[in-house]
Amino acid sequence: MSEKEHSHFIIHKPFGCISQFVNNRTRKKQVLGDLYEFPEGTMAIGRLDVKSEGLLLLTTDGKLSHTICSSKVEKEYYVQVDGEIDSDALEKLNKGVEIGIKGEKYLTKPSICCKLEGAPNFADRTTKIRDARHGPTSWISVRIREGKFRQVRKMTSAVGFPTLRLVRVRVGDIQLGELEPGGVIAVKELKY
């Protein structure tokens, strides 16, 4: 008996899109199914909240989804924060910071965070973040192996530099690259 052939996709989830296929709310929000004609049974591997953008993997293989969501696979985010982040804040992020998860205190696992030299070359967001009169911003890379609810946003706030824009750029060895917001690529396999 042959194994079921699964479908896999690499997408660039745009700002404002919900990481699900059906919107049960009365508000009109874009969902993943609006981006492409995905086969039945397709699921997002992990999630990005409505305000977050970037690399999202989709599959019809539940086992693969579980593996990629595990702590075995590193995820990398480019994060624009409010203010000029300093080495003290980065050191705290690297060691782990206390955040709230479902009303409980949680100490994040150590991560790898560093300041980026200049802003990444991303397409402008559909909703403007803010302009220079509100003060400086800086960009950091955050690499983690866990994915608690809104974790990266909570981490940057915990060290005094709230997140303004968050873009996932890598999951394991798969990179966002030049894929435009809303872009979808069907692939034969996702190796992990």
Short mmCIF file of C-alpha atoms in Angstrom, two decimals:
data_model
loop_
_atom_site.label_atom_id
_atom_site.label_comp_id
_atom_site.label_asym_id
_atom_site.label_seq_id
_atom_site.Cartn_x
_atom_site.Cartn_y
_atom_site.Cartn_z
CA MET A 1 0.00 0.00 0.00
CA SER A 2 1.45 3.38 -1.00
CA GLU A 3 1.72 6.37 1.31
CA LYS A 4 -0.75 9.19 0.77
CA GLU A 5 0.77 11.96 -1.31
CA HIS A 6 0.64 15.23 0.61
CA SER A 7 0.58 18.82 -0.61
CA HIS A 8 2.93 21.47 0.78
CA PHE A 9 3.10 25.23 0.33
CA ILE A 10 5.39 28.12 1.19
CA ILE A 11 3.54 31.41 1.53
CA HIS A 12 4.23 35.02 2.48
CA LYS A 13 1.37 35.83 4.83
CA PRO A 14 0.52 39.50 4.40
CA PHE A 15 -0.26 41.93 7.22
CA GLY A 16 -3.95 41.75 8.16
CA CYS A 17 -4.49 38.17 6.97
CA ILE A 18 -5.80 35.59 9.46
CA SER A 19 -3.75 32.34 9.67
CA GLN A 20 -6.81 30.16 9.10
CA PHE A 21 -9.06 29.19 6.22
CA VAL A 22 -12.46 30.35 7.51
CA ASN A 23 -13.35 33.60 9.25
CA ASN A 24 -16.18 32.99 11.71
CA ARG A 25 -16.32 36.65 12.70
CA THR A 26 -18.63 39.18 11.11
CA ARG A 27 -15.72 41.50 10.23
CA LYS A 28 -14.34 41.00 6.73
CA LYS A 29 -10.73 39.89 7.12
CA GLN A 30 -8.61 38.13 4.54
CA VAL A 31 -7.94 34.44 5.29
CA LEU A 32 -5.38 32.01 3.83
CA GLY A 33 -7.98 30.51 1.49
CA ASP A 34 -8.27 33.90 -0.22
CA LEU A 35 -4.63 33.67 -1.37
CA TYR A 36 -4.75 30.40 -3.35
CA GLU A 37 -6.91 27.37 -4.20
CA PHE A 38 -5.53 25.04 -1.50
CA PRO A 39 -6.57 21.36 -1.46
CA GLU A 40 -8.96 20.11 1.20
CA GLY A 41 -7.22 19.27 4.46
CA THR A 42 -4.53 21.93 4.13
CA MET A 43 -3.42 23.35 7.49
CA ALA A 44 -1.08 26.11 8.56
CA ILE A 45 2.06 24.90 10.31
CA GLY A 46 2.03 27.19 13.31
CA ARG A 47 0.47 30.61 13.08
CA LEU A 48 1.29 34.25 12.62
CA ASP A 49 -1.10 36.70 14.26
CA VAL A 50 -3.07 39.17 12.14
CA LYS A 51 -0.48 41.95 12.60
CA SER A 52 2.48 39.68 11.79
CA GLU A 53 3.79 38.94 8.32
CA GLY A 54 6.14 36.62 6.55
CA LEU A 55 6.94 32.98 6.04
CA LEU A 56 4.15 30.52 6.74
CA LEU A 57 4.27 26.86 5.75
CA LEU A 58 1.14 24.89 4.90
CA THR A 59 0.67 21.15 4.48
CA THR A 60 -1.87 18.35 4.36
CA ASP A 61 0.51 16.22 6.51
CA GLY A 62 -0.35 16.46 10.23
CA LYS A 63 2.81 14.58 11.34
CA LEU A 64 5.02 17.04 9.47
CA SER A 65 3.13 19.95 11.01
CA HIS A 66 3.79 18.56 14.50
CA THR A 67 7.53 18.12 13.78
CA ILE A 68 7.99 21.65 12.43
CA CYS A 69 6.10 23.20 15.37
CA SER A 70 8.36 21.36 17.82
CA SER A 71 11.43 22.84 19.50
CA LYS A 72 13.63 20.91 17.03
CA VAL A 73 13.09 23.55 14.34
CA GLU A 74 14.40 27.10 14.73
CA LYS A 75 12.28 30.05 13.55
CA GLU A 76 13.77 33.47 12.74
CA TYR A 77 11.98 36.80 12.83
CA TYR A 78 13.03 40.30 11.78
CA VAL A 79 11.45 42.69 14.24
CA GLN A 80 11.17 46.47 14.08
CA VAL A 81 11.10 47.82 17.62
CA ASP A 82 10.25 51.20 19.09
CA GLY A 83 13.52 52.96 19.98
CA GLU A 84 17.23 52.26 19.51
CA ILE A 85 17.63 48.86 21.13
CA ASP A 86 20.77 48.48 23.25
CA SER A 87 23.11 45.61 24.10
CA ASP A 88 21.58 45.24 27.59
CA ALA A 89 18.12 44.56 26.14
CA LEU A 90 19.57 42.11 23.59
CA GLU A 91 21.45 40.26 26.33
CA LYS A 92 18.23 39.91 28.34
CA LEU A 93 16.41 38.56 25.28
CA ASN A 94 19.20 36.05 24.67
CA LYS A 95 19.10 34.75 28.25
CA GLY A 96 15.29 34.55 28.42
CA VAL A 97 12.72 36.99 29.74
CA GLU A 98 9.57 36.63 31.80
CA ILE A 99 6.34 37.05 29.84
CA GLY A 100 2.69 36.27 30.54
CA ILE A 101 1.03 33.23 28.94
CA LYS A 102 -2.64 32.58 29.75
CA GLY A 103 -2.37 34.62 32.95
CA GLU A 104 0.72 32.74 34.16
CA LYS A 105 4.33 33.94 34.28
CA TYR A 106 6.60 32.17 31.82
CA LEU A 107 10.38 32.41 31.36
CA THR A 108 11.26 32.14 27.68
CA LYS A 109 14.00 29.76 26.66
CA PRO A 110 17.32 31.31 25.62
CA SER A 111 17.21 32.76 22.12
CA ILE A 112 19.65 34.30 19.66
CA CYS A 113 18.98 38.00 19.16
CA CYS A 114 21.09 40.63 17.46
CA LYS A 115 20.63 44.10 16.04
CA LEU A 116 20.41 44.38 12.25
CA GLU A 117 22.44 47.01 10.46
CA GLY A 118 19.69 49.03 8.81
CA ALA A 119 16.19 48.06 7.78
CA PRO A 120 15.55 44.90 5.75
CA ASN A 121 14.27 45.36 2.21
CA PHE A 122 10.61 44.45 2.75
CA ALA A 123 7.69 45.75 0.75
CA ASP A 124 5.86 48.59 2.47
CA ARG A 125 3.11 47.41 4.76
CA THR A 126 -0.47 48.07 3.68
CA THR A 127 -1.11 49.97 6.92
CA LYS A 128 1.52 52.55 7.84
CA ILE A 129 3.31 51.89 11.11
CA ARG A 130 4.28 55.46 11.98
CA ASP A 131 6.73 58.10 10.82
CA ALA A 132 10.05 59.52 12.03
CA ARG A 133 8.48 62.28 14.16
CA HIS A 134 7.53 59.58 16.69
CA GLY A 135 11.19 58.84 17.41
CA PRO A 136 13.77 56.29 16.26
CA THR A 137 13.20 52.61 15.57
CA SER A 138 15.61 49.72 15.11
CA TRP A 139 15.49 46.23 13.61
CA ILE A 140 16.58 43.03 15.32
CA SER A 141 16.81 39.36 14.39
CA VAL A 142 15.16 36.99 16.88
CA ARG A 143 15.80 33.23 16.59
CA ILE A 144 13.71 30.95 18.81
CA ARG A 145 12.79 27.28 19.10
CA GLU A 146 9.43 27.75 20.78
CA GLY A 147 6.28 29.57 19.78
CA LYS A 148 4.07 30.71 22.62
CA PHE A 149 1.14 33.02 21.85
CA ARG A 150 2.51 36.38 20.62
CA GLN A 151 5.85 35.41 22.18
CA VAL A 152 8.23 37.64 20.22
CA ARG A 153 6.02 40.70 20.73
CA LYS A 154 5.85 39.98 24.48
CA MET A 155 9.61 39.43 24.64
CA THR A 156 10.51 42.80 23.08
CA SER A 157 7.98 44.60 25.30
CA ALA A 158 9.45 42.90 28.39
CA VAL A 159 12.81 44.58 27.70
CA GLY A 160 11.27 47.99 26.99
CA PHE A 161 11.22 47.95 23.17
CA PRO A 162 7.69 47.20 21.91
CA THR A 163 7.34 45.53 18.51
CA LEU A 164 6.15 47.75 15.67
CA ARG A 165 6.52 45.26 12.81
CA LEU A 166 7.24 41.52 12.87
CA VAL A 167 8.19 39.44 9.81
CA ARG A 168 9.07 35.73 10.01
CA VAL A 169 11.94 35.21 7.57
CA ARG A 170 12.94 31.58 8.18
CA VAL A 171 11.63 28.24 9.45
CA GLY A 172 14.49 25.74 9.70
CA ASP A 173 16.26 25.89 6.34
CA ILE A 174 13.33 27.42 4.45
CA GLN A 175 13.74 31.14 3.81
CA LEU A 176 11.16 33.78 2.92
CA GLY A 177 13.57 35.20 0.33
CA GLU A 178 12.04 37.47 -2.29
CA LEU A 179 8.51 36.03 -2.08
CA GLU A 180 6.08 38.97 -2.21
CA PRO A 181 3.27 39.43 0.36
CA GLY A 182 0.39 37.12 -0.60
CA GLY A 183 2.70 34.96 -2.73
CA VAL A 184 2.27 31.17 -2.67
CA ILE A 185 4.67 28.47 -3.89
CA ALA A 186 3.59 24.82 -4.09
CA VAL A 187 6.50 22.47 -3.31
CA LYS A 188 6.88 18.70 -3.57
CA GLU A 189 8.17 18.33 -0.02
CA LEU A 190 9.18 20.11 3.16
CA LYS A 191 12.23 18.32 4.59
CA TYR A 192 12.78 18.20 8.35
#
